[in-house]
Tab-separated table of C-alpha atoms in Angstrom:
chain	number	residue	atom	x	y	z
A	1	MET	CA	-36.052	-25.172	-26.349
A	2	GLU	CA	-36.718	-22.992	-23.402
A	3	THR	CA	-35.840	-23.649	-19.804
A	4	THR	CA	-37.523	-22.542	-16.484
A	5	LEU	CA	-33.920	-22.778	-14.776
A	6	SER	CA	-32.482	-19.543	-13.264
A	7	PRO	CA	-28.885	-18.609	-14.335
A	8	LYS	CA	-27.910	-19.529	-10.717
A	9	GLU	CA	-29.462	-23.124	-11.175
A	10	ILE	CA	-27.816	-23.497	-14.549
A	11	LEU	CA	-24.215	-22.748	-13.075
A	12	GLN	CA	-25.088	-25.132	-10.302
A	13	TRP	CA	-25.693	-27.870	-12.823
A	14	TYR	CA	-22.511	-27.129	-14.712
A	15	LEU	CA	-20.466	-27.498	-11.569
A	16	LEU	CA	-22.162	-30.865	-10.744
A	17	ALA	CA	-21.330	-32.150	-14.307
A	18	GLY	CA	-17.656	-31.087	-13.767
A	19	VAL	CA	-17.444	-27.941	-15.575
A	20	ASP	CA	-15.138	-25.902	-13.565
A	21	GLU	CA	-13.645	-23.534	-16.334
A	22	THR	CA	-14.810	-21.892	-19.473
A	23	ILE	CA	-11.853	-21.772	-21.716
A	24	GLY	CA	-11.853	-21.412	-25.606
A	25	GLU	CA	-9.214	-21.979	-27.897
A	26	GLU	CA	-9.080	-18.395	-29.132
A	27	PRO	CA	-9.896	-15.252	-26.943
A	28	ILE	CA	-13.381	-13.572	-27.750
A	29	ASN	CA	-14.096	-9.840	-26.891
A	30	ARG	CA	-17.818	-10.128	-26.249
A	31	PHE	CA	-18.152	-6.228	-25.800
A	32	SER	CA	-17.324	-5.947	-29.485
A	33	GLU	CA	-20.225	-8.250	-30.441
A	34	THR	CA	-23.391	-6.839	-31.816
A	35	PRO	CA	-26.481	-8.414	-30.228
A	36	PRO	CA	-29.535	-9.435	-32.553
A	37	GLN	CA	-32.352	-6.941	-32.568
A	38	ALA	CA	-35.925	-7.873	-32.449
A	39	GLN	CA	-37.908	-6.940	-35.418
A	40	ALA	CA	-40.502	-4.541	-35.187
A	41	GLY	CA	-43.857	-6.259	-34.345
A	42	SER	CA	-42.145	-9.640	-33.741
A	43	PRO	CA	-42.279	-11.271	-30.217
A	44	ALA	CA	-39.783	-10.565	-27.739
A	45	SER	CA	-36.340	-11.417	-28.646
A	46	GLU	CA	-34.304	-14.209	-27.020
A	47	LEU	CA	-32.221	-11.430	-25.197
A	48	GLU	CA	-35.324	-10.261	-23.483
A	49	ARG	CA	-35.943	-13.686	-21.844
A	50	PRO	CA	-33.744	-13.748	-18.900
A	51	ASN	CA	-34.157	-17.376	-18.099
A	52	THR	CA	-33.522	-18.684	-21.631
A	53	PRO	CA	-29.580	-19.373	-22.194
A	54	ARG	CA	-28.310	-18.504	-25.505
A	55	ILE	CA	-25.845	-20.911	-27.135
A	56	GLN	CA	-23.650	-19.316	-29.739
A	57	PRO	CA	-21.498	-21.436	-32.091
A	58	ASP	CA	-17.872	-21.483	-31.425
A	59	PRO	CA	-15.787	-19.190	-33.532
A	60	PRO	CA	-13.705	-20.653	-36.182
A	61	ARG	CA	-10.417	-22.135	-34.585
A	62	THR	CA	-6.955	-21.526	-35.861
A	63	HIS	CA	-3.609	-23.232	-35.141
A	64	ALA	CA	-1.534	-21.206	-32.289
A	65	ALA	CA	0.501	-18.705	-33.918
A	66	ASN	CA	-0.781	-20.175	-37.375
A	67	ILE	CA	2.116	-22.489	-37.452
A	68	PRO	CA	1.489	-25.487	-39.324
A	69	THR	CA	1.901	-28.896	-37.649
A	70	ASP	CA	5.017	-29.990	-39.495
A	71	ARG	CA	6.943	-26.760	-39.061
A	72	ALA	CA	6.200	-26.909	-35.360
A	73	VAL	CA	7.493	-30.452	-35.068
A	74	GLN	CA	10.532	-29.497	-36.926
A	75	SER	CA	11.003	-26.640	-34.700
A	76	ALA	CA	10.471	-28.801	-31.696
A	77	CYS	CA	13.074	-31.369	-32.932
A	78	GLU	CA	15.666	-28.687	-33.465
A	79	LEU	CA	15.322	-27.101	-30.039
A	80	ALA	CA	15.114	-30.534	-28.302
A	81	ALA	CA	18.491	-31.811	-30.061
A	82	GLU	CA	20.328	-28.629	-28.929
A	83	ALA	CA	19.331	-29.055	-25.285
A	84	LYS	CA	22.316	-30.829	-23.282
A	85	THR	CA	20.467	-30.802	-19.821
A	86	LEU	CA	17.065	-30.966	-18.527
A	87	ASP	CA	17.171	-27.116	-17.551
A	88	GLU	CA	18.174	-26.275	-20.974
A	89	LEU	CA	15.377	-28.154	-22.338
A	90	LYS	CA	12.897	-26.729	-20.097
A	91	GLN	CA	14.079	-23.158	-20.925
A	92	ALA	CA	13.847	-23.987	-24.626
A	93	MET	CA	10.082	-25.232	-24.222
A	94	GLU	CA	9.358	-21.961	-22.300
A	95	GLY	CA	10.089	-20.080	-25.455
A	96	PHE	CA	8.409	-22.413	-27.778
A	97	ASP	CA	5.168	-21.187	-29.313
A	98	GLY	CA	4.533	-24.075	-31.773
A	99	CYS	CA	1.992	-25.848	-29.428
A	100	PRO	CA	-1.619	-24.610	-29.518
A	101	LEU	CA	-2.209	-25.602	-25.993
A	102	LYS	CA	0.213	-22.995	-24.671
A	103	LYS	CA	-2.112	-20.276	-25.497
A	104	THR	CA	-4.825	-21.582	-23.005
A	105	ALA	CA	-2.590	-22.885	-20.217
A	106	THR	CA	-1.228	-21.077	-17.227
A	107	ASN	CA	1.935	-22.858	-16.792
A	108	LEU	CA	4.291	-25.201	-18.551
A	109	VAL	CA	4.246	-28.495	-16.789
A	110	PHE	CA	7.667	-29.934	-17.443
A	111	GLY	CA	8.487	-32.755	-15.224
A	112	ASP	CA	9.207	-33.607	-11.562
A	113	GLY	CA	11.607	-36.091	-9.896
A	114	ASN	CA	15.196	-37.178	-10.063
A	115	PRO	CA	17.000	-36.135	-13.413
A	116	GLU	CA	19.217	-39.300	-12.989
A	117	ALA	CA	16.373	-41.787	-12.089
A	118	ARG	CA	16.432	-45.412	-13.208
A	119	ILE	CA	12.823	-45.284	-14.042
A	120	VAL	CA	10.675	-42.551	-16.082
A	121	PHE	CA	7.017	-42.440	-16.105
A	122	ILE	CA	5.134	-40.417	-18.834
A	123	GLY	CA	1.403	-39.653	-18.454
A	124	GLU	CA	-1.214	-37.985	-20.636
A	125	GLY	CA	-1.405	-34.290	-19.815
A	126	PRO	CA	-1.569	-31.775	-17.146
A	127	GLY	CA	-5.027	-31.370	-15.274
A	128	ALA	CA	-6.263	-28.169	-13.715
A	129	GLU	CA	-4.018	-28.628	-10.501
A	130	GLU	CA	-1.180	-29.452	-12.661
A	131	ASP	CA	-1.500	-26.382	-14.733
A	132	ARG	CA	-1.853	-24.168	-11.498
A	133	GLN	CA	1.265	-25.388	-9.891
A	134	GLY	CA	3.214	-26.357	-13.051
A	135	ILE	CA	4.103	-29.816	-11.631
A	136	PRO	CA	2.773	-33.169	-13.148
A	137	PHE	CA	0.582	-35.654	-11.173
A	138	VAL	CA	-0.305	-33.501	-8.129
A	139	GLY	CA	-4.024	-33.494	-8.292
A	140	ALA	CA	-6.176	-36.707	-7.115
A	141	SER	CA	-4.684	-38.965	-9.652
A	142	GLY	CA	-1.065	-37.786	-8.757
A	143	GLN	CA	-1.710	-38.570	-5.000
A	144	LEU	CA	-2.735	-42.098	-6.124
A	145	LEU	CA	0.304	-42.351	-8.166
A	146	ASP	CA	2.188	-41.379	-5.079
A	147	LYS	CA	0.811	-44.258	-3.377
A	148	MET	CA	1.278	-46.617	-6.058
A	149	LEU	CA	4.967	-45.798	-6.233
A	150	LYS	CA	5.303	-46.037	-2.309
A	151	SER	CA	3.787	-49.443	-2.603
A	152	ILE	CA	6.953	-50.645	-4.388
A	153	GLY	CA	9.478	-48.750	-2.622
A	154	LEU	CA	9.669	-45.657	-4.727
A	155	ASP	CA	8.935	-41.836	-4.521
A	156	ARG	CA	9.423	-38.772	-6.459
A	157	SER	CA	13.228	-38.695	-5.335
A	158	ARG	CA	13.773	-41.998	-7.244
A	159	VAL	CA	11.700	-41.515	-10.441
A	160	PHE	CA	11.131	-38.832	-12.937
A	161	ILE	CA	7.702	-38.091	-14.144
A	162	SER	CA	6.407	-36.196	-17.103
A	163	ASN	CA	3.500	-36.227	-19.730
A	164	THR	CA	3.126	-36.436	-23.488
A	165	VAL	CA	2.091	-32.883	-23.793
A	166	PHE	CA	3.269	-30.099	-21.508
A	167	TRP	CA	0.532	-27.670	-21.356
A	168	ARG	CA	-3.012	-28.427	-20.022
A	169	PRO	CA	-5.623	-29.194	-22.862
A	170	PRO	CA	-8.749	-26.978	-22.289
A	171	GLY	CA	-11.441	-28.598	-20.178
A	172	ASN	CA	-9.089	-31.751	-19.373
A	173	ARG	CA	-9.925	-33.154	-22.946
A	174	ASN	CA	-7.459	-35.700	-24.294
A	175	PRO	CA	-4.657	-34.094	-26.225
A	176	THR	CA	-5.003	-34.458	-30.048
A	177	SER	CA	-2.735	-36.426	-32.137
A	178	ALA	CA	-1.224	-33.110	-33.617
A	179	GLU	CA	-0.481	-31.755	-29.934
A	180	ILE	CA	1.174	-35.101	-29.023
A	181	ALA	CA	3.316	-35.042	-32.308
A	182	ILE	CA	4.392	-31.413	-31.558
A	183	CYS	CA	5.447	-32.154	-28.115
A	184	LEU	CA	6.990	-35.691	-28.731
A	185	PRO	CA	10.418	-34.437	-29.648
A	186	PHE	CA	10.671	-33.008	-26.118
A	187	VAL	CA	9.271	-36.108	-24.593
A	188	GLU	CA	11.990	-37.946	-26.100
A	189	ARG	CA	14.701	-35.727	-25.284
A	190	ILE	CA	13.659	-36.039	-21.531
A	191	ILE	CA	14.021	-39.637	-21.949
A	192	GLU	CA	17.390	-39.462	-23.580
A	193	LEU	CA	18.742	-36.951	-20.942
A	194	VAL	CA	17.596	-39.010	-17.886
A	195	ASP	CA	18.713	-42.311	-19.808
A	196	PRO	CA	16.712	-44.487	-17.564
A	197	GLU	CA	16.680	-48.367	-17.443
A	198	ILE	CA	12.681	-48.534	-17.387
A	199	LEU	CA	10.141	-46.477	-19.219
A	200	VAL	CA	6.430	-46.577	-18.025
A	201	ALA	CA	3.612	-45.180	-20.301
A	202	VAL	CA	0.841	-44.165	-17.903
A	203	GLY	CA	-2.431	-44.568	-19.790
A	204	GLY	CA	-3.599	-44.824	-23.490
A	205	PRO	CA	-2.290	-41.743	-25.091
A	206	ALA	CA	1.292	-42.145	-23.626
A	207	ALA	CA	1.231	-45.720	-24.542
A	208	SER	CA	0.231	-44.981	-28.213
A	209	ALA	CA	2.874	-42.323	-28.468
A	210	LEU	CA	5.767	-44.140	-26.837
A	211	LEU	CA	5.244	-47.775	-27.635
A	212	ALA	CA	3.831	-47.478	-31.079
A	213	GLN	CA	1.189	-49.855	-30.315
A	214	GLY	CA	-2.544	-49.675	-31.670
A	215	GLN	CA	-3.989	-51.825	-28.783
A	216	SER	CA	-5.545	-50.480	-25.575
A	217	VAL	CA	-3.775	-50.222	-22.220
A	218	GLY	CA	-5.709	-53.166	-21.197
A	219	LYS	CA	-3.955	-55.492	-23.717
A	220	LEU	CA	-0.556	-53.879	-23.393
A	221	ARG	CA	-0.281	-53.845	-19.650
A	222	GLY	CA	2.055	-56.562	-18.283
A	223	LYS	CA	3.899	-56.858	-21.482
A	224	TRP	CA	7.475	-55.434	-22.034
A	225	PHE	CA	8.552	-53.789	-25.075
A	226	THR	CA	11.749	-51.932	-26.275
A	227	TYR	CA	12.066	-48.196	-26.486
A	228	ALA	CA	15.000	-46.557	-28.344
A	229	THR	CA	16.013	-43.441	-30.080
A	230	PRO	CA	19.138	-42.501	-32.084
A	231	ARG	CA	20.661	-40.783	-29.038
A	232	LEU	CA	19.864	-43.095	-26.469
A	233	PRO	CA	23.081	-45.215	-25.455
A	234	ARG	CA	21.118	-48.399	-25.051
A	235	PRO	CA	17.467	-49.665	-25.603
A	236	VAL	CA	15.174	-49.044	-22.663
A	237	GLN	CA	12.671	-51.682	-21.344
A	238	ALA	CA	9.168	-50.239	-21.541
A	239	THR	CA	5.601	-51.025	-20.404
A	240	ALA	CA	2.213	-49.579	-19.856
A	241	ILE	CA	-0.087	-49.155	-16.890
A	242	TYR	CA	-3.331	-47.841	-16.250
A	243	HIS	CA	-3.695	-44.280	-15.739
A	244	PRO	CA	-4.426	-43.443	-12.048
A	245	ALA	CA	-7.425	-41.329	-13.242
A	246	TYR	CA	-8.865	-44.492	-14.746
A	247	LEU	CA	-8.383	-46.584	-11.537
A	248	LEU	CA	-10.217	-43.726	-9.441
A	249	ARG	CA	-12.961	-44.119	-11.994
A	250	THR	CA	-12.661	-47.991	-12.068
A	251	PRO	CA	-11.432	-49.144	-8.646
A	252	ALA	CA	-11.864	-52.862	-9.773
A	253	GLN	CA	-8.769	-52.622	-12.067
A	254	LYS	CA	-6.668	-51.695	-9.120
A	255	ARG	CA	-5.754	-55.504	-8.508
A	256	GLN	CA	-4.488	-55.622	-12.109
A	257	ALA	CA	-2.519	-52.407	-11.486
A	258	TRP	CA	-0.802	-53.874	-8.363
A	259	ARG	CA	0.363	-56.914	-10.566
A	260	ASP	CA	1.851	-54.499	-12.839
A	261	LEU	CA	3.565	-52.645	-10.132
A	262	LEU	CA	5.069	-55.922	-8.996
A	263	GLY	CA	6.374	-56.460	-12.332
A	264	ILE	CA	8.000	-53.005	-12.427
A	265	LYS	CA	9.625	-53.832	-9.245
A	266	GLN	CA	10.854	-57.166	-10.312
A	267	LYS	CA	12.587	-55.439	-13.261
A	268	LEU	CA	14.213	-52.945	-11.024
A	269	VAL	CA	15.905	-55.609	-9.052
A	270	GLU	CA	17.019	-57.673	-12.016
A	271	PRO	CA	20.727	-57.239	-12.979
A	272	ALA	CA	21.195	-55.081	-15.996
């Protein structure tokens, strides 16, 4: 199908649609490609029509460093177990090449906040601004999360914040189950090293990964679960809340989110 839009108009349409970056899983050398040639006597080739965008199929994708998921998970488990501090864990992750997201990300987005916090928040994954700064929740949704924390007397000096994956998924897509599985040993080790009293899964992917529940956040929110690993000295009380990005898209749910925050605040004041 042909279009009468100019290249500039097409780019403007992409920006309005939210496409701010063009990133693939694998780098492509466009200069090495051989353009199709028009056959003798045939109409002008598609390349000779400047206003007709050409859409090429994506090349076959391969896993980062061709590491199978099970081997990557095993390597992540071994590295995570060896870390005795958050700094050691971050250093180990900087040298870890088992997650395919690392190949397209700018920075590792490890965590932010107090390493001795009583409460840990685990979100979904870094966005564009988080990828640039290497800090979780610093974009629009992060600003809302800061306001949510402030509403119950918390800030980043009193909590620890991280994500289920530590590198930005291309185009801000949801992380895949394989990507979450590869990063999960590091997430678990963060929780073990901080050793909080309360764990909050922020959004659906985090709730599924940490709470082992198949229900949506809408059905999990307001309920409390028990989170435990072999290296935690005691079980941790855990719950789920709506992701701030979802609240920005669906402001009507902020009333429910406020109730959930009050429930978290109540848990913090209860005797251990």
